[in-house]
Short mmCIF file of C-alpha atoms and ligand atoms in Angstrom, two decimals:
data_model
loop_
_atom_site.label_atom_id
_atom_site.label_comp_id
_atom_site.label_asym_id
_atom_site.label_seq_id
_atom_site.Cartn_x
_atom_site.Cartn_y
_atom_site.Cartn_z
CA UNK A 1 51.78 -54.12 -25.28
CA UNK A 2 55.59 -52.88 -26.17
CA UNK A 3 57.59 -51.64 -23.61
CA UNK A 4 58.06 -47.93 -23.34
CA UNK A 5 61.40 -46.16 -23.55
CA UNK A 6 62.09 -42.47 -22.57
CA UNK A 7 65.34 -40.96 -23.55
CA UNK A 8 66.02 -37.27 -21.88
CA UNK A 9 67.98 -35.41 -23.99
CA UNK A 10 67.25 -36.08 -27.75
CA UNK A 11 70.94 -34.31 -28.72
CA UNK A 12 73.70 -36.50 -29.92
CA UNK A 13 73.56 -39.42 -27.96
CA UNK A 14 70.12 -39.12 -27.38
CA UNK A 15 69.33 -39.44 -31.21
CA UNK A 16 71.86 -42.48 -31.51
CA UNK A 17 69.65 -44.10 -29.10
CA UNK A 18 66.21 -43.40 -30.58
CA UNK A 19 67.60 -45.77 -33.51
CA UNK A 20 69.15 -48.64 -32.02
CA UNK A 21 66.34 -48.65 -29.53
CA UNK A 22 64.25 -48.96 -32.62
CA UNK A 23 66.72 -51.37 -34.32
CA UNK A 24 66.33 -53.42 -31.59
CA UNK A 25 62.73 -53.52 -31.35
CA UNK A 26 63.18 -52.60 -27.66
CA UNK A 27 59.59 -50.39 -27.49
CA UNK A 28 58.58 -47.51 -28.24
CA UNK A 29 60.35 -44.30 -27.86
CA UNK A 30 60.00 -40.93 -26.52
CA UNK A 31 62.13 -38.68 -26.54
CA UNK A 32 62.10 -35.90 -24.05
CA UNK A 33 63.94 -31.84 -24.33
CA UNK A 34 63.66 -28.60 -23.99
CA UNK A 35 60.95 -26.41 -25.49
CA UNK A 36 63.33 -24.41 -27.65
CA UNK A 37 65.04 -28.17 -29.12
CA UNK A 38 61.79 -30.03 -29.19
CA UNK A 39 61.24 -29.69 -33.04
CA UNK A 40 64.48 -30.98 -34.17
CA UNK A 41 63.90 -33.46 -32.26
CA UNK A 42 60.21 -34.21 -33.28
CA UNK A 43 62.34 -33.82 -37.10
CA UNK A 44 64.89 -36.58 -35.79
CA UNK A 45 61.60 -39.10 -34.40
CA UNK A 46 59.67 -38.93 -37.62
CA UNK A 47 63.04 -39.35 -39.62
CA UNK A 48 63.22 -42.32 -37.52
CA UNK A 49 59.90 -43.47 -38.54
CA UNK A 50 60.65 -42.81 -42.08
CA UNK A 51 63.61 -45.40 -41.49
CA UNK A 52 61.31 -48.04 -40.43
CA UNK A 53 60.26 -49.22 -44.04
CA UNK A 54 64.23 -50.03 -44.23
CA UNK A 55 65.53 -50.61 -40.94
CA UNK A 56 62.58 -53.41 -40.45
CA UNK A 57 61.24 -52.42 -36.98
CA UNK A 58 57.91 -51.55 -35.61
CA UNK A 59 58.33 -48.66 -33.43
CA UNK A 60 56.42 -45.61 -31.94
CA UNK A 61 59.10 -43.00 -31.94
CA UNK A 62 57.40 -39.59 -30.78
CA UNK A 63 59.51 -36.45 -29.03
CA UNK A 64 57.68 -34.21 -26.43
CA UNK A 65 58.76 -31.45 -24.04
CA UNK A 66 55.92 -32.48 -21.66
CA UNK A 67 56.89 -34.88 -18.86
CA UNK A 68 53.25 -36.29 -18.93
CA UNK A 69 54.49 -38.05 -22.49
CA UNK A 70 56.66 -40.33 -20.66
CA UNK A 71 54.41 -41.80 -18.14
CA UNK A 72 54.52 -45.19 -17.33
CA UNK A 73 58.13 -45.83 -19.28
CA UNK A 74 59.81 -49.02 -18.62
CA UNK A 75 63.28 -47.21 -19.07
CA UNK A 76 64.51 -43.79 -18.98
CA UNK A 77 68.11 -42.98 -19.82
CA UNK A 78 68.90 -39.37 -19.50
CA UNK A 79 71.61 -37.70 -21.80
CA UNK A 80 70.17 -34.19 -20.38
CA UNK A 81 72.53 -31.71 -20.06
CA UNK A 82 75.34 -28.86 -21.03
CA UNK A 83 78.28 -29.21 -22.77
CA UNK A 84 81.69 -27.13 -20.95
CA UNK A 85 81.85 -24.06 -22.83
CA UNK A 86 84.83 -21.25 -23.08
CA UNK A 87 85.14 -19.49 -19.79
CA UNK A 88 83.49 -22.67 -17.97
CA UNK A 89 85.22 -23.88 -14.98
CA UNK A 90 84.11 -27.65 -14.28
CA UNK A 91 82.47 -26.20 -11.17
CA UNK A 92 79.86 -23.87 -13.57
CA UNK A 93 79.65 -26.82 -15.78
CA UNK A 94 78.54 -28.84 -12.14
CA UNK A 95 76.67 -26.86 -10.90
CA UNK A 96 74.42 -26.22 -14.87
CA UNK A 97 73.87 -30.13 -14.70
CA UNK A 98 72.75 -30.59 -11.33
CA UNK A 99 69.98 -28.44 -12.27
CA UNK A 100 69.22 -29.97 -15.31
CA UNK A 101 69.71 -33.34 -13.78
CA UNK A 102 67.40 -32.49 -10.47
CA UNK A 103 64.51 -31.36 -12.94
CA UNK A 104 64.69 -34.19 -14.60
CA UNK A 105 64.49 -36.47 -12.11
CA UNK A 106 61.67 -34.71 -10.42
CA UNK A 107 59.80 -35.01 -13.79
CA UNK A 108 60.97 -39.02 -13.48
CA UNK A 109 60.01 -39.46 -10.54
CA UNK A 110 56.38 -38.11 -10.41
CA UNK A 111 55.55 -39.40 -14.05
CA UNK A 112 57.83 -42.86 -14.61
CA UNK A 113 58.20 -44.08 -11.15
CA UNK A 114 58.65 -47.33 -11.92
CA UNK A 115 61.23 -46.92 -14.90
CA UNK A 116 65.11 -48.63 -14.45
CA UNK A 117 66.97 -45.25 -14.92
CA UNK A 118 70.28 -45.14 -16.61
CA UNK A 119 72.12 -42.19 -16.43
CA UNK A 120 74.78 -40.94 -18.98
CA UNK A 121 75.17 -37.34 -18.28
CA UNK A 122 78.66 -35.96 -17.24
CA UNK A 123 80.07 -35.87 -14.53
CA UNK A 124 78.40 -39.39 -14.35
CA UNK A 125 79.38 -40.54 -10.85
CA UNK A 126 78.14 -37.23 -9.68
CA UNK A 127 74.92 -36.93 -11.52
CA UNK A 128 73.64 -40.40 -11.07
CA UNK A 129 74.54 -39.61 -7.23
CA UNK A 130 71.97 -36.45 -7.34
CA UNK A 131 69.63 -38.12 -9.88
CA UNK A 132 69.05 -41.11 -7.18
CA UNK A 133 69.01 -38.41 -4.35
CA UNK A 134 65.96 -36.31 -5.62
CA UNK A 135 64.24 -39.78 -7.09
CA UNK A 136 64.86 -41.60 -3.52
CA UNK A 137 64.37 -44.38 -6.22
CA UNK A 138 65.60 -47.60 -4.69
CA UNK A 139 69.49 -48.36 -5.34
CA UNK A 140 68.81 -51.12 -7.75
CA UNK A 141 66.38 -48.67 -10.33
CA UNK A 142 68.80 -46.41 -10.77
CA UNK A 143 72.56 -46.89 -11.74
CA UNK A 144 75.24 -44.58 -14.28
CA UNK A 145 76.55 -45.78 -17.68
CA UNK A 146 80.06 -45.41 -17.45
CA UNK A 147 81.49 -48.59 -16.99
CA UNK A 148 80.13 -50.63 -20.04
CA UNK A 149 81.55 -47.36 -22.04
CA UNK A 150 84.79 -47.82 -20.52
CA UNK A 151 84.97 -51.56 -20.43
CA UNK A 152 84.14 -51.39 -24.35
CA UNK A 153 86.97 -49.27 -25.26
CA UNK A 154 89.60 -50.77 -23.32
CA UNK A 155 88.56 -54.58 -25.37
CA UNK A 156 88.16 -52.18 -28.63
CA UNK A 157 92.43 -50.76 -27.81
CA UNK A 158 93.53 -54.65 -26.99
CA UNK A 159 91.70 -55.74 -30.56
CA UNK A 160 93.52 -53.26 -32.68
CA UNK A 161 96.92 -53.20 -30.65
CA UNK A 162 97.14 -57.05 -30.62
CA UNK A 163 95.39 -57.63 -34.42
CA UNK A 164 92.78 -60.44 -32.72
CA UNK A 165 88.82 -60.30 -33.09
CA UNK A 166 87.22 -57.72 -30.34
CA UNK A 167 84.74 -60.66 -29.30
CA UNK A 168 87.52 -62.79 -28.15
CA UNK A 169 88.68 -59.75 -25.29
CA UNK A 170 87.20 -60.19 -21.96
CA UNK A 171 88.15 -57.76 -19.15
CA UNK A 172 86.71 -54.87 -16.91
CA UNK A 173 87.18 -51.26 -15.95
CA UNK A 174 86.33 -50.04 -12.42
CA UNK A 175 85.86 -47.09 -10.30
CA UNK A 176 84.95 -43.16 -11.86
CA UNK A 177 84.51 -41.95 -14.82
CA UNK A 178 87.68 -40.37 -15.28
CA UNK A 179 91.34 -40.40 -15.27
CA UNK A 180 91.57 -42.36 -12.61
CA UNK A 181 89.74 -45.10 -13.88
CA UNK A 182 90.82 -49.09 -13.18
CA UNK A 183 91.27 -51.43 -16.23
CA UNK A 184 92.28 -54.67 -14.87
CA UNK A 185 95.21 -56.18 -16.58
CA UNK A 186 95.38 -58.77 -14.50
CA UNK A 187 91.78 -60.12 -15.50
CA UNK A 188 91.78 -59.23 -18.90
CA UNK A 189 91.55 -62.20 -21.80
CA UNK A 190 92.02 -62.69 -24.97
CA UNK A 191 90.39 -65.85 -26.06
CA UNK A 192 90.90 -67.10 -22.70
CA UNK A 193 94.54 -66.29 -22.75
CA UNK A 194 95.97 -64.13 -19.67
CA UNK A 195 95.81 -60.30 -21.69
CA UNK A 196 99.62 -60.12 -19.46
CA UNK A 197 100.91 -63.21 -20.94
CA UNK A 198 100.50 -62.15 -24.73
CA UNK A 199 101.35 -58.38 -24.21
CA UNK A 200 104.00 -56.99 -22.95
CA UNK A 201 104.40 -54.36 -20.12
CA UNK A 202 104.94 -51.83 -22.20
CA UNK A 203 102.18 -52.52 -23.98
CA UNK A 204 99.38 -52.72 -21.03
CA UNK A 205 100.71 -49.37 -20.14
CA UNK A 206 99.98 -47.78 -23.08
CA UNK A 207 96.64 -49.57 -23.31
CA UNK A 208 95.96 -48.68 -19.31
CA UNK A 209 96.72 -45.22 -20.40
CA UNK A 210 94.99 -44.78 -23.69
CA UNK A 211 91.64 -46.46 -22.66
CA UNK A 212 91.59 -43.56 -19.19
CA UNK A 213 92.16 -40.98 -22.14
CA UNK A 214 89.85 -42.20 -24.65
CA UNK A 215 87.19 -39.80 -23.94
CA UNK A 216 89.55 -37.01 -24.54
CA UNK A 217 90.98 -38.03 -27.42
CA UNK A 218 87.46 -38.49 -29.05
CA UNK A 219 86.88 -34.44 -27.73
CA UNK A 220 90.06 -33.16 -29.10
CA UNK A 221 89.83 -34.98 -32.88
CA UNK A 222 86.22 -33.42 -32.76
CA UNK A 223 86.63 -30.31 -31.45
CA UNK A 224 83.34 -29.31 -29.82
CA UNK A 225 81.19 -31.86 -28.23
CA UNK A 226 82.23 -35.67 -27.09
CA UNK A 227 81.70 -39.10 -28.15
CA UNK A 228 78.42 -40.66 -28.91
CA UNK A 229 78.25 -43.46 -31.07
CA UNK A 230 79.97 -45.85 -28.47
CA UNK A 231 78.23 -43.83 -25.37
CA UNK A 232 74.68 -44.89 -26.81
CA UNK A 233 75.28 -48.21 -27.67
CA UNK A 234 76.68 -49.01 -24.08
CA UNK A 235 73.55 -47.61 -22.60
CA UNK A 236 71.62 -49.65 -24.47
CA UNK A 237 73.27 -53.06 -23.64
CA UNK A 238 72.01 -51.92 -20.27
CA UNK A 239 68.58 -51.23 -21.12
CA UNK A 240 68.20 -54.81 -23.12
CA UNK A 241 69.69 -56.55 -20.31
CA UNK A 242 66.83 -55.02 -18.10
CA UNK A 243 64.35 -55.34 -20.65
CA UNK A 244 65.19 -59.17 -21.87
CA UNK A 245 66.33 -60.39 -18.72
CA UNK A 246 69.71 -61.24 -20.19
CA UNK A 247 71.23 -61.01 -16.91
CA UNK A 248 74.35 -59.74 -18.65
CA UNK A 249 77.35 -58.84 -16.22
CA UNK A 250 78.42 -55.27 -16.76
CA UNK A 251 80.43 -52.09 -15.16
CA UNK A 252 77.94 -50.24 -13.99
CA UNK A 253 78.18 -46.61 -11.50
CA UNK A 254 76.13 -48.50 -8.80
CA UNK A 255 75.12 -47.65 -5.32
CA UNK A 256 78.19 -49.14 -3.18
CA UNK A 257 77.06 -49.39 0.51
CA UNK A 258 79.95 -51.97 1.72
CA UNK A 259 81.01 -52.89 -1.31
CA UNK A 260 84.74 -52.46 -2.08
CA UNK A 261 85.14 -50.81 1.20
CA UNK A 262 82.76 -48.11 -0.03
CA UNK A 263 79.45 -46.17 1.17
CA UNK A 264 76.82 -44.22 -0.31
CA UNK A 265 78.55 -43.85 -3.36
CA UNK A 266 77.99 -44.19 -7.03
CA UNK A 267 81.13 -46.12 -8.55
CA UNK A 268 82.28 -47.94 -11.51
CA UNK A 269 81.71 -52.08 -10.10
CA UNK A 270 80.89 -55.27 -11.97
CA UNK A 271 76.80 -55.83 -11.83
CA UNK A 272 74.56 -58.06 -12.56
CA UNK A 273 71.68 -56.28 -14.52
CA UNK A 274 68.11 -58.42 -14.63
CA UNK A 275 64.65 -57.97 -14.80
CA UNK A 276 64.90 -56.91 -11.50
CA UNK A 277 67.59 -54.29 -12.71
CA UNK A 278 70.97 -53.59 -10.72
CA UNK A 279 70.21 -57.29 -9.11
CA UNK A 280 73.13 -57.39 -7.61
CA UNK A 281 76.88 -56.35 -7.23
CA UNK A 282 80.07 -58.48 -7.59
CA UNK A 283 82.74 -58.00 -5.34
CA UNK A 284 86.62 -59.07 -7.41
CA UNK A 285 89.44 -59.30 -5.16
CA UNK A 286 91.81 -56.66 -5.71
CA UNK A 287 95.44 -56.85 -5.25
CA UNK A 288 97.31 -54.12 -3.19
CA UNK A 289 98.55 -52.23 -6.39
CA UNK A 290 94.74 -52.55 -7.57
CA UNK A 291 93.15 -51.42 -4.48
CA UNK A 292 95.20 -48.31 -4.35
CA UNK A 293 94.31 -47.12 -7.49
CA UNK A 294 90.65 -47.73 -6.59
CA UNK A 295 90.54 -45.35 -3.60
CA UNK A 296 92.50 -42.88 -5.80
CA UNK A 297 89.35 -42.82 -8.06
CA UNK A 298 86.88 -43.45 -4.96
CA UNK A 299 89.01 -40.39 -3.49
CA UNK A 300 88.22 -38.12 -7.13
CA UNK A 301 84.44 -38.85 -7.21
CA UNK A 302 84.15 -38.48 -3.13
CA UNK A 303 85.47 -35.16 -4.11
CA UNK A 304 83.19 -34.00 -7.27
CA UNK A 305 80.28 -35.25 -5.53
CA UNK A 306 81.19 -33.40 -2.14
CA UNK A 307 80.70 -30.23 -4.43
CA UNK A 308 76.99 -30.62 -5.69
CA UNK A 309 75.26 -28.77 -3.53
CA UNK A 310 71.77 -30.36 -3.48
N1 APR B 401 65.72 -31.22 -20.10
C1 APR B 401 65.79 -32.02 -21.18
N2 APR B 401 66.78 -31.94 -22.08
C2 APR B 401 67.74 -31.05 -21.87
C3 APR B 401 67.74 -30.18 -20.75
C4 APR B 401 66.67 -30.27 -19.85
N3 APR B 401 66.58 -29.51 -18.77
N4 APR B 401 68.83 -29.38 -20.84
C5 APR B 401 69.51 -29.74 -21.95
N5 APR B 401 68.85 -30.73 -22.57
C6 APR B 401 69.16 -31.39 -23.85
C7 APR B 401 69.79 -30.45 -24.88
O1 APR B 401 68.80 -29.62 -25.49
C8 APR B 401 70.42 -31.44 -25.83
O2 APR B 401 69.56 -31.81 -26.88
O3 APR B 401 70.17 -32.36 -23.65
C9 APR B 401 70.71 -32.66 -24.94
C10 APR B 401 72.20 -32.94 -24.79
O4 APR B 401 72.68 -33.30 -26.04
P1 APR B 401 74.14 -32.88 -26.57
O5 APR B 401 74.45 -31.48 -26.12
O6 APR B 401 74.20 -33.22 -28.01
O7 APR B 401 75.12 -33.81 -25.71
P2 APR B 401 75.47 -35.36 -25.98
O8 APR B 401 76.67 -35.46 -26.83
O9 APR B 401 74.25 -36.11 -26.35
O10 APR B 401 75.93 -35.77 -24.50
C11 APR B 401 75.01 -35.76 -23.43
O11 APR B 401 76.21 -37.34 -22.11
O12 APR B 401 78.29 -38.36 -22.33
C12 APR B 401 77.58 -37.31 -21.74
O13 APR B 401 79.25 -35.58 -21.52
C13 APR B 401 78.07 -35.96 -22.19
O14 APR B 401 76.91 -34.77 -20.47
C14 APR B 401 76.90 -35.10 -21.85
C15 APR B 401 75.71 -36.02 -22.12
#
């Protein structure tokens, strides 16, 4: 039997993933939104299935506003939510998603209780926080995308500033989903060269500073709405690694309790993501310079999630 995947929120992202979750054979696909959205996106899951012929995969790819659709999925990533819009303060725009999120994980929780949830949603730190506090899902079934995202476009900035293949940069970003974020020069490489031996200080700045900014530059060039080609496929080296067992290594918002000197918090850390899903967490030992600038973004998201009021 193929494995069942329900995306919440068939929108931007949420379509992006309906196809490579079909590219990639992963299972079959529902995709889950509100009553007044659910025919485009029954439109977008037959167009899908028209694709098939083409794109070479066997798929079930359904959409549904009814929460009884996804029972028994393997994986649920939820995209659910509002855009800010004009007159928004980031409070409204909080306090709009913790609803959204807090239905949806109620609908989660009684129908997919089982499923490895992977939350993409904004503010991430904050809404994986609430989506694991309704669930009471165990820490390692539940975790926030941000991270791989991140982690992929700080590699992607070191490729095109330095002119050398995007496969060949290894590093990691920690902590929130925000300004504050951590790349980590210092354990960045580039085909197993030290990223701060081939680039200059100057450089790393601008790279530091351009990857914490990336989101925003993707919202200004469009205008209305944020990124989602990038989003979706970082989810969705999460869900493989869950689904095949890859056991890949990836930034993850995980449940800290200890870790990096923090507790019962959702942050940005290096996991290890199995079969048995956020398996475990690896600790890196941070320099003094590093370390601040982790409890400056431990310090931001203690402070969003301080203000959902659950
Ligand atoms: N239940 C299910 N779906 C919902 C609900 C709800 N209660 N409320 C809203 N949605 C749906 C919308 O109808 C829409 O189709 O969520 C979808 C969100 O899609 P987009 O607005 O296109 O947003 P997208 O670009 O996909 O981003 C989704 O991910 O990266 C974050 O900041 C981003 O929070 C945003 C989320």
């Amino acid at each position: 039997m193929r494995k069942k995947i329900a995306l919440i929120g068939g929108g931007q992202i949420g379509q992006i993933l309906a196809m490579l979750a079909a590219q990639k054979e992963l299972g079959d696909i529902v995709i889950l939104d509100v009553p007044d959205y659910v025919n485009v996106c029954k439109g977008k899951a037959l167009d899908l299935m028209e694709m098939a012929p083409h794109g070479n995969y066997d798929a079930s790819i359904t959409a549904t506003s009814d929460y009884k659709d996804i029972a028994g999925a393997d994986v649920v990533i939820v995209t659910a939510g509002k855009p800010r819009e004009a007159g928004m303060t980031r409070e409204d725009l909080l306090n709009v998603n913790i609803k959204i999120i807090t239905e949806v994980a109620n609908g989660v929780k009684q129908y997919a209780p089982k499923a490895f949830c992977i939350i993409v949603t904004n503010p991430l730190d904050a809404m994986v926080y609430v989506f694991h506090k309704v669930t009471g899902f165990p820490k390692h079934q539940v975790i926030g995308m941000a991270g791989t995202l991140d982690t992929a476009r700080w590699r992607a900035f070191i490729a095109m500033e330095l002119g050398v293949s995007v496969a060949d940069v290894a590093g990691t970003v920690l902590g929130g989903h925000g300004p504050d974020m951590v790349p980590l020069p210092r354990l960045t490489t580039v085909g197993g060269v030290p990223l701060t031996e081939i680039a200059s200080p100057e450089q790393i700045d601008r790279l530091v500073t351009r990857t914490r900014e990336a989101g925003t530059e993707i919202v200004k060039l469009f205008g209305k709405g944020s990124a989602f080609f990038s989003p979706a496929w970082s989810a969705i080296v999460i869900a493989e690694s869950y689904l095949k067992d890859k056991r890949r290594v990836l930034p993850c918002a995980a449940l800290c309790e200890g870790e990096y000197g923090v507790n019962g918090l959702f942050i940005g850390v290096p996991c290890l993501i199995s079969a048995k899903g956020m398996e475990k967490i690896f600790e890196i030992k941070l320099t003094e310079e590093e370390k601040a600038q982790f409890q400056k973004t431990v310090a931001s998201v203690t402070k969003t999630v301080s203000e959902c009021k659950i």
